[in-house]
XYZ file of C-alpha atoms in Angstrom:
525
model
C -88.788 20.884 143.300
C -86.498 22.804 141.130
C -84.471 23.904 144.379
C -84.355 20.654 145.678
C -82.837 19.663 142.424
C -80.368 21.843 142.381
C -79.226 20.558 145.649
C -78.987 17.210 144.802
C -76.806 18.050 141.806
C -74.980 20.246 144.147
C -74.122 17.356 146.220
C -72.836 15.461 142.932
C -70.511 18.406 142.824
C -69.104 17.516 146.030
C -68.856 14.191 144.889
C -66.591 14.708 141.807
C -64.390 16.368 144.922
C -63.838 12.941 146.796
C -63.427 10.948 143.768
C -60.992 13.621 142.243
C -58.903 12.640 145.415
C -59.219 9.006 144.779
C -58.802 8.929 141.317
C -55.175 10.481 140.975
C -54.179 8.760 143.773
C -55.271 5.508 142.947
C -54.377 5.659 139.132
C -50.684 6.907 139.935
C -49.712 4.666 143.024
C -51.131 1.267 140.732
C -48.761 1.924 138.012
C -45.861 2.487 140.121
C -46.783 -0.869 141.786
C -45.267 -2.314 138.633
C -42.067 -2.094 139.955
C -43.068 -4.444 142.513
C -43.516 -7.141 140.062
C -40.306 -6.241 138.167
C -38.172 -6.751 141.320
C -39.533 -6.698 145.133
C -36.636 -5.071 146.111
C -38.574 -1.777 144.499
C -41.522 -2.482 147.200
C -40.323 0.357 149.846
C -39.845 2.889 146.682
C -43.298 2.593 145.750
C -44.905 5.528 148.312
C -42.127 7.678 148.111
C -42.300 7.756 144.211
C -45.884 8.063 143.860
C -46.021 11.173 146.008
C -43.043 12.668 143.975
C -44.770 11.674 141.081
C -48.135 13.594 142.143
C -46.160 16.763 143.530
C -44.196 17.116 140.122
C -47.634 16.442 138.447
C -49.271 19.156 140.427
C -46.457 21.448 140.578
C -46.658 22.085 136.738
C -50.788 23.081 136.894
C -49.944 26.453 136.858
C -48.195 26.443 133.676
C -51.536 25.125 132.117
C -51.635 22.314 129.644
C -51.616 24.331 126.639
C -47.753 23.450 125.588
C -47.674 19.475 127.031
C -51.093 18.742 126.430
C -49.926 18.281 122.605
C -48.540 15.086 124.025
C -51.776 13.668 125.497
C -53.063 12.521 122.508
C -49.570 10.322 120.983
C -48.907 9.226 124.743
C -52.702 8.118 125.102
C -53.187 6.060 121.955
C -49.587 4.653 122.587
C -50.666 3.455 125.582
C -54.274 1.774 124.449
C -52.204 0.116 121.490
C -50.145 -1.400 123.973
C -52.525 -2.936 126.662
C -54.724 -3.760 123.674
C -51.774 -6.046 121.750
C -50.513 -7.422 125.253
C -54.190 -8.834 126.035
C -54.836 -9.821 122.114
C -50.920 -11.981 122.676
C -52.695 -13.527 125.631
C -56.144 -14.394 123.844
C -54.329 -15.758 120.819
C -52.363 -17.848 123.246
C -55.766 -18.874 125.042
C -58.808 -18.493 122.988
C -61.114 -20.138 125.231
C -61.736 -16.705 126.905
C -63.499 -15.740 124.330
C -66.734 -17.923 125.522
C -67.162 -15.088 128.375
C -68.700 -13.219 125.398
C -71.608 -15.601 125.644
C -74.242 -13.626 127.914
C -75.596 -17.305 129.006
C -72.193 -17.703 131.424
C -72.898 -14.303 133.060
C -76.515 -15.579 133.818
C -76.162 -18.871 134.890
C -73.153 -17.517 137.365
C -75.150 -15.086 138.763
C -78.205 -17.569 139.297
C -75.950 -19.791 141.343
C -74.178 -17.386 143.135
C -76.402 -14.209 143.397
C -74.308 -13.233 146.823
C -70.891 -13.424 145.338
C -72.507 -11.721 141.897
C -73.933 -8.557 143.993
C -70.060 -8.362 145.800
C -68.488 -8.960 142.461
C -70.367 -5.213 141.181
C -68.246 -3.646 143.682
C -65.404 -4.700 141.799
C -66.205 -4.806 138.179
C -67.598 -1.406 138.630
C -63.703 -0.546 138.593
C -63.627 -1.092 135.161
C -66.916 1.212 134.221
C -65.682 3.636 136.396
C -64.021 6.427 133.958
C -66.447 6.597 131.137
C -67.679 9.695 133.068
C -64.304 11.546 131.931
C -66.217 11.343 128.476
C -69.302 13.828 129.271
C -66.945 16.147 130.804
C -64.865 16.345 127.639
C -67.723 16.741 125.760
C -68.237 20.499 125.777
C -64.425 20.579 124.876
C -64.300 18.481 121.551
C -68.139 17.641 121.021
C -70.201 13.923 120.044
C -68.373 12.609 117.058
C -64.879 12.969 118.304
C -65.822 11.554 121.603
C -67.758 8.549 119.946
C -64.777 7.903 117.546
C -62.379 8.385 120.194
C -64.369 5.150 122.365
C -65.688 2.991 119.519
C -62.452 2.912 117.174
C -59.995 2.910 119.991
C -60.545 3.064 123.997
C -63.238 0.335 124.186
C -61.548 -2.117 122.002
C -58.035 -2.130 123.408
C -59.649 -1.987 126.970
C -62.006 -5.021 125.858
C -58.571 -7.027 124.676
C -56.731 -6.034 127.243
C -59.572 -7.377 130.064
C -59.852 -10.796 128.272
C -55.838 -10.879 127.975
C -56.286 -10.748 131.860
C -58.697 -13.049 132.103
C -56.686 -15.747 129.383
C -53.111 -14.939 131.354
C -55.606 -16.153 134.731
C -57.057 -19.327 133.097
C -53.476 -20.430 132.076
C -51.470 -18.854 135.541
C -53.730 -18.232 138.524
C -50.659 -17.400 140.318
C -50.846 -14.215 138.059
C -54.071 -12.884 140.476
C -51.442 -10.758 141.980
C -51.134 -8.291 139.384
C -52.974 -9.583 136.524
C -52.260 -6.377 134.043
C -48.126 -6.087 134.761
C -47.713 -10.412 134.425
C -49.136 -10.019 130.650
C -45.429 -8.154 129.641
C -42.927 -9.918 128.978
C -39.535 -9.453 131.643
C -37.692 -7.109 129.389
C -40.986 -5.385 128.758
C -42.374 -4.995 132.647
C -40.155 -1.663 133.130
C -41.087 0.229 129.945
C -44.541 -0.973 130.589
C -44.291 0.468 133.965
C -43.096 3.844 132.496
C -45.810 4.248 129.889
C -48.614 3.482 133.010
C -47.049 6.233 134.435
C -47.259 8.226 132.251
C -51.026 7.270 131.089
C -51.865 7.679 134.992
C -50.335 11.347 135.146
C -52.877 12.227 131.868
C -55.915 10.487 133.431
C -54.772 12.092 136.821
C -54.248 15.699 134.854
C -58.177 15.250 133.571
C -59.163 15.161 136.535
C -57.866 17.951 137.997
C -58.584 19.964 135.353
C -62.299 18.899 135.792
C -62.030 20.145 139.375
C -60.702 23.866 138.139
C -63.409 23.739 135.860
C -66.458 22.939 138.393
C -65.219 25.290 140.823
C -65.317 28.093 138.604
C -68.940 27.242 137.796
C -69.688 26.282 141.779
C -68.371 29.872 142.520
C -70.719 31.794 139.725
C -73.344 29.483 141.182
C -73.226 31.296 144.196
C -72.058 28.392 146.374
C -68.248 28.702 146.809
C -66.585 32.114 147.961
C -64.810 33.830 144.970
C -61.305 32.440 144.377
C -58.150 33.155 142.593
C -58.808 31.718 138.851
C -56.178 31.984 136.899
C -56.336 31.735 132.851
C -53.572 29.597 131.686
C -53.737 29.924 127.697
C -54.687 33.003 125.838
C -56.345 30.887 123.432
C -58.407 28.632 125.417
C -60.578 30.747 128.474
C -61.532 27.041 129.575
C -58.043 26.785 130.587
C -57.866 27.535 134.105
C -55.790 27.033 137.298
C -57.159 27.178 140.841
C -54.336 27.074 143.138
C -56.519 27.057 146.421
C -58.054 23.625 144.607
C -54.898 22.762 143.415
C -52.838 22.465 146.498
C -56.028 21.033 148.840
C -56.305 18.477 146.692
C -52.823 17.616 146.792
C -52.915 17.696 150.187
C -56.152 15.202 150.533
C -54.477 13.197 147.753
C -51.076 12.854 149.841
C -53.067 11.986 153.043
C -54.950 9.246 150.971
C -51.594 7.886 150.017
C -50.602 7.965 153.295
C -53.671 6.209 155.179
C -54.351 3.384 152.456
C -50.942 2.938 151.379
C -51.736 0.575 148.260
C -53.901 0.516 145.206
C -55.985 -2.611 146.010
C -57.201 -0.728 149.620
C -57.634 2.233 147.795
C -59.988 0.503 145.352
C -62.002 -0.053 148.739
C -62.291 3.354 148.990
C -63.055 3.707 145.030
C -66.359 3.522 143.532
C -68.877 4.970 146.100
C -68.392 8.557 145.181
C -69.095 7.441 141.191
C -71.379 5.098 141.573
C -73.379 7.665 143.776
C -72.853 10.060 141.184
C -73.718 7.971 138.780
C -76.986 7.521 140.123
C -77.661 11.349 140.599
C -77.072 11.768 137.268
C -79.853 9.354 136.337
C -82.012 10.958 138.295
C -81.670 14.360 137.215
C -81.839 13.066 133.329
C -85.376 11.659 134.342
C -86.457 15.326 135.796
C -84.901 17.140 132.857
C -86.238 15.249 129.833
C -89.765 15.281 131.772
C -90.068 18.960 133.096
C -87.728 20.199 131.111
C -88.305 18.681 127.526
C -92.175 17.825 128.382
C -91.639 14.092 126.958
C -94.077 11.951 127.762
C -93.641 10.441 131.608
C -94.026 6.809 129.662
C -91.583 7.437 127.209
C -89.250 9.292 130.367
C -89.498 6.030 132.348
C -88.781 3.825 129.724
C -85.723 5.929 129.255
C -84.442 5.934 132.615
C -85.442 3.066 134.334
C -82.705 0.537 132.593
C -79.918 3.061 133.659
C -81.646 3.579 136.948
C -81.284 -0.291 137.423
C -78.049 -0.817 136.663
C -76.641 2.524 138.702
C -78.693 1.010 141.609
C -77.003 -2.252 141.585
C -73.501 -0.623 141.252
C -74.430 1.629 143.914
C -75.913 -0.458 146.773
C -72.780 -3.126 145.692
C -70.633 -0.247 146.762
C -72.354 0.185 149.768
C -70.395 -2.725 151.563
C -67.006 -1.072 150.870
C -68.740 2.084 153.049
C -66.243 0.772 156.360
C -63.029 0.040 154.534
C -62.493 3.120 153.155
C -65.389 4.176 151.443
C -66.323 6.392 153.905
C -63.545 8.988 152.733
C -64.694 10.161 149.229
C -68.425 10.788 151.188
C -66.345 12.592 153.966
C -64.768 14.628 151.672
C -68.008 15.480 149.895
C -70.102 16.166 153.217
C -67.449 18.765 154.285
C -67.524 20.603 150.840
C -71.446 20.324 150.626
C -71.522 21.842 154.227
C -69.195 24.988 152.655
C -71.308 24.865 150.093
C -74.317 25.218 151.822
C -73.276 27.341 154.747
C -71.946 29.931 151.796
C -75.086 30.102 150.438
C -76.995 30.297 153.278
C -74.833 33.376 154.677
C -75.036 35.284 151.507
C -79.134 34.874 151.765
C -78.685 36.245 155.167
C -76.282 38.923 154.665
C -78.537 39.654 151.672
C -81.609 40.252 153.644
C -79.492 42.347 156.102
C -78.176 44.707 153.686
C -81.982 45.166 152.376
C -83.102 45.935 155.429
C -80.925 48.405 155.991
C -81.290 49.937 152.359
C -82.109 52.868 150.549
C -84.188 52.998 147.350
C -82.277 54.534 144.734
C -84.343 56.182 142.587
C -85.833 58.139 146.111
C -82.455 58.857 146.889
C -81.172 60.560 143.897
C -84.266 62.775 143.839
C -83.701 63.950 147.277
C -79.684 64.886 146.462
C -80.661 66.757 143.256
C -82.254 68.932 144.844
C -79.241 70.658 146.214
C -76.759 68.509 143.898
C -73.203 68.032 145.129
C -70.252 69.238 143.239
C -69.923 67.092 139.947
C -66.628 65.601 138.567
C -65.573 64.728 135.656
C -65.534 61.099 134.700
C -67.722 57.751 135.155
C -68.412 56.181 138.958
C -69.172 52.308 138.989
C -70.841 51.535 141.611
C -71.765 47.658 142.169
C -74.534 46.650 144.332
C -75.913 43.430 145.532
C -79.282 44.146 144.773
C -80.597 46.916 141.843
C -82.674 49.286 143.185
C -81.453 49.960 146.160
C -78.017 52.359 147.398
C -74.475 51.135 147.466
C -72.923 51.547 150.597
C -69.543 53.066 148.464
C -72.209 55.526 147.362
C -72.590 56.897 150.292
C -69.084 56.909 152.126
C -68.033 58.761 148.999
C -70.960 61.577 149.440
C -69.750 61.668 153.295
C -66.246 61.730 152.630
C -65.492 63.107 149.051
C -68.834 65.216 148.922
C -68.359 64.939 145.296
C -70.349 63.274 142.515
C -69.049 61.895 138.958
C -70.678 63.141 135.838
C -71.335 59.635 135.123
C -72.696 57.463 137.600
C -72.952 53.812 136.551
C -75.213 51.040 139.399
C -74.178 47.754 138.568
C -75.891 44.510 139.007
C -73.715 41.525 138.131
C -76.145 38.397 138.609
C -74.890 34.867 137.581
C -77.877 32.489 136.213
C -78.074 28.803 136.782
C -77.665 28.385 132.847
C -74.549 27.518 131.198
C -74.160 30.205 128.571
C -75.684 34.095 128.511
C -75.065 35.729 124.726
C -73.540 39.052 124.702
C -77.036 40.076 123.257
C -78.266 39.250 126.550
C -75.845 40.603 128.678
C -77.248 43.800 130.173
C -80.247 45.491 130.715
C -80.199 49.438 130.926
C -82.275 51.581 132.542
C -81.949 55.531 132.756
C -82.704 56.948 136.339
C -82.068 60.564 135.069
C -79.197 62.878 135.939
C -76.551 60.747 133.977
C -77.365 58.204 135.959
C -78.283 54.490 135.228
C -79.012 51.233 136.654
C -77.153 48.509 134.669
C -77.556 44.660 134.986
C -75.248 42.545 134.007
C -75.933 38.910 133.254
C -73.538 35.572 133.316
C -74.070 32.010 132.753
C -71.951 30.205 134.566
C -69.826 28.956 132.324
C -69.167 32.277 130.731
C -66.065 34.501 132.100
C -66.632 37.252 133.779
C -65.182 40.580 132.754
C -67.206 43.705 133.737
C -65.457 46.523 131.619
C -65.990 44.139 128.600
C -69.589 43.981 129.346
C -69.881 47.398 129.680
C -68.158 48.707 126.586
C -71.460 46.919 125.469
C -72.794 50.503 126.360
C -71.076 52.404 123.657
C -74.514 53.842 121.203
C -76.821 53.910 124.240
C -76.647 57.178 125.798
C -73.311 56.447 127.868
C -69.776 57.737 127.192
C -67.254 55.376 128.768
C -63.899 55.996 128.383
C -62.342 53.367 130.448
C -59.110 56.183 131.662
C -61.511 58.261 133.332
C -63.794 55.696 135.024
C -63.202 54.418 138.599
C -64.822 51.495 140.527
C -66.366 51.723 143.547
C -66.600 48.096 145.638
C -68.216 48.025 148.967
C -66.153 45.436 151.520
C -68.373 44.173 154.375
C -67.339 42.627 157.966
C -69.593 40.314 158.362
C -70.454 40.170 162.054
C -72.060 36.980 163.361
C -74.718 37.463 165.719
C -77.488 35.266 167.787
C -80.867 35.462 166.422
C -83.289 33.485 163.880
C -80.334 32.737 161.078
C -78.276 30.266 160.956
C -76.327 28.443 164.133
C -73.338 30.418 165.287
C -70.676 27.759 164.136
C -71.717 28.122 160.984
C -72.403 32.070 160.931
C -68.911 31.999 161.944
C -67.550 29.947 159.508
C -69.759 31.959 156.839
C -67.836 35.016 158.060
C -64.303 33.912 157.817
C -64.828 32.349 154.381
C -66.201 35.930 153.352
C -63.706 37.297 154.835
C -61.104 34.670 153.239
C -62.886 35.229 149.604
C -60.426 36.819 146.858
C -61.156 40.496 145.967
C -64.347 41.210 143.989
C -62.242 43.556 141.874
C -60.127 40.413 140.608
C -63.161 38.289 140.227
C -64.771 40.504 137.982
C -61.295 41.351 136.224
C -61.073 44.861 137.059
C -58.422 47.110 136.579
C -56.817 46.940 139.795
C -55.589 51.105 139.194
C -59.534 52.152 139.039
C -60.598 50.270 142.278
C -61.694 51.949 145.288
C -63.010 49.939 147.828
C -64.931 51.188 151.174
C -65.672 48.868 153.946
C -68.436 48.369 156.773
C -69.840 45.985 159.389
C -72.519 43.919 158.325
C -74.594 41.777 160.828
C -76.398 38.697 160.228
């Protein structure tokens, strides 16, 4: 069950992919639609802006949003303050919207018109859609800030900003064309236009960042090949840049652009990837407070059902947008769930080759101690897939070198499908005699990875590492596809030229890159 599980929140993964796509796309080319309403002459300017708009905002990743993200916050609540006093100008001038607080109008519409109700979700859920950016943030600033954040500030300027919409609508239906851009004022529409901008690039920048983020945990998952991460503040490790992610997503995001061409069909596409996610999330909260937690299943069903309800209707509302354009968040998603899985899939195979064809350790040393080779000065790290058994780099240095270190160091890094892994926690020594040990080292996968970190952890336990005189030893295997009982050959294939694609081990595990040695063979799976 737990496997299964993990799949299914694997696939929500995949998700956030397609909607990270949709989202910058969709939030960027909307406000620059403004200008359309200021003048239609700007109509033709609208594409070409919106991708120079997403290229400068992409560009600039790699700096990291250490120095400009002081300007989030100001630009933000600038922004809320403003939509929320253009709706509030609007309510004043129409106060009758205020009786769509009364819950009875929502019923007795939906009881007469259940059809256009269930195809009215799919667009209402455009407004939900977004509150999800506030559980990813969560880790970053925590409940209370969050909770302020939403209840003193986001959901009331959003809330008088929707009824503005809805009052500009009851006096001007003509105004259905862009409901949000017709509450300025003329002198105001371009400013206005600006500041959407401007609030679109931050919502867009969120987003991306999110992406970074998951695909650095994806990767210490074990279901992405390793890729360049790059840490963008000295300050903050959470502050990553992916340029791999970074530039496909641009690319998706252009090609979006370029197929839907305006807001309103992108909002066709919008919503399935969420509310799908949505749903998942559900889901998993019932298995976690139950098996997890151990709360009674009453209590768990009572606690999930309401949300379950609600996500369903969302999600099965969404459904019908599956043929205009929905379809390309799920596409998106089933091509990075089928990396995803054909990653992990060739690393259990390439796993169970390189067993096969192992060593033991401990039998090993004993045999070479008998007639010991010549010993050097200095520590050997060698890293091995799985503990117990000889490194490949082991032995091409016997055959080649015929020397051994005075040190020699077998490293396990193994990455855990929990978030965090104390430093107290981090390795687990055990002496195999001759100077030699078998180490494990142990990652959440949140944490960073940074193996000569973990193993100054060493220092008191026997081991002498003086990081000038110790060298790393990295095996690099050719993965050779063959035919047999794995998996198909398209995919064995693709398994091997994403291995071979993967960034260096030695940067993943932030090595220093004069104390590598690397020594390759031909694996076959």
């Amino acid at each position: 069950l737990r496997s299964k599980m993990l799949l299914v929140g694997i696939f929500g993964a995949c998700l956030f992919y397609g909607d990270g796509v949709i989202t910058p796309a969709i939030t960027v080319l909307s406000a620059v639609e403004g200008l359309e309403v200021v003048s239609p002459a700007f109509k033709n300017w609208v594409i070409p802006l919106t991708l120079i708009i997403l290229f400068g905002l992409f560009f600039v990743q790699k700096r990291g949003t250490a120095d400009i993200g002081k300007f989030f916050g100001p630009v933000m609540i600038l922004w809320l303050l403003v939509i929320g006093a253009l709706g509030l100008w609007q309510i004043v001038a129409h106060p009758e919207i205020l009786w769509a607080l009364l819950p009875w109008y929502g019923w007795k519409f939906t009881w007469h018109h259940p059809g256009i109700t269930f195809i009215i979700l799919g667009a209402v859920v455009l407004c939900v859609t977004g509150a999800e950016a506030l559980y990813a943030d969560m880790g970053h600033f925590g409940k209370k800030p969050i909770r302020i954040a939403w209840f003193f500030i986001a959901m009331p300027c959003l809330t008088l900003n929707y009824f503005g919409q809805g009052a500009l609508l009851l006096a001007d239906p003509s105004a259905v064309k862009n409901p949000f851009f017709n509450l300025a004022p003329d002198w105001g529409q371009i400013p206005l236009v600006i500041l959407a901008t401007a609030a679109a690039v931050i919502a867009s920048q969120a987003l991306i960042s999110g992406a970074f983020s998951v695909t650095k945990q994806v990767i210490q998952l074990g279901y992405l090949p390793r890729l360049r991460v790059l840490h963008t503040s000295v300050k903050e490790t959470g502050q990553i840049y992916v340029p791999f992610v970074n530039w496909m997503l641009f690319a998706m995001i252009v090609l979006a652009v370029g197929m839907f061409r305006s807001s309103s069909n992108l909002a066709a596409a919008y919503g399935i990837a969420v509310t799908t996610d949505m749903l998942i999330t559900t889901v998993l909260t019932f298995f976690v407070i139950r098996y997890a937690w151990k709360l009674p299943l009453l209590l768990c069903i009572g606690a999930t059902s309401l949300f379950f309800m609600v996500d369903i209707a969302f999600w099965a509302s969404n459904l019908m947008k599956l043929t205009h354009g929905g379809w390309f968040p799920l596409a998106i998603a089933g091509v990075v769930f089928l990396l995803m899985i054909t990653w992990k899939d060739g690393r259990a195979l390439l796993a169970q080759s390189l067993h096969e064809a192992s060593i033991p350790l401990k039998d090993f040393l004993e045999s070479i101690f008998i007639a010991p080779p010549k010993r050097v000065d200095g520590t050997a790290v060698f890293l091995t897939v799985e503990p117990g058994t000889v490194p490949n780099a082991l032995l091409h240095n016997l055959k080649h070198n015929k020397v051994l270190h005075e040190q020699n160091l077998f490293v396990t890094v193994r990455n855990h499908e929990v978030p965090w892994i104390g430093m107290q926690k981090r390795l687990e020594v055990e002496p195999l005699g001759h100077d030699c040990w078998q180490i494990i080292v142990n990652y959440g996968f949140k944490n960073d990875i940074n193996l000569p970190k973990a193993l100054g952890l060493l220092t008191g336990r026997g081991i002498k590492l003086n990081p000038m005189a110790t060298s790393y030893f990295l095996s690099r295997d050719i993965v050779v596809p063959t035919l047999g009982k794995g998996m198909a050959m398209w995919r064995e294939k693709l398994f091997a030229q994403m291995h071979h694609s993967a960034s260096a081990a030695a940067e993943f595990l932030s090595l220093p890159s004069n104390a590598v040695v690397e020594l390759g063979s031909k694996v076959e799976i």
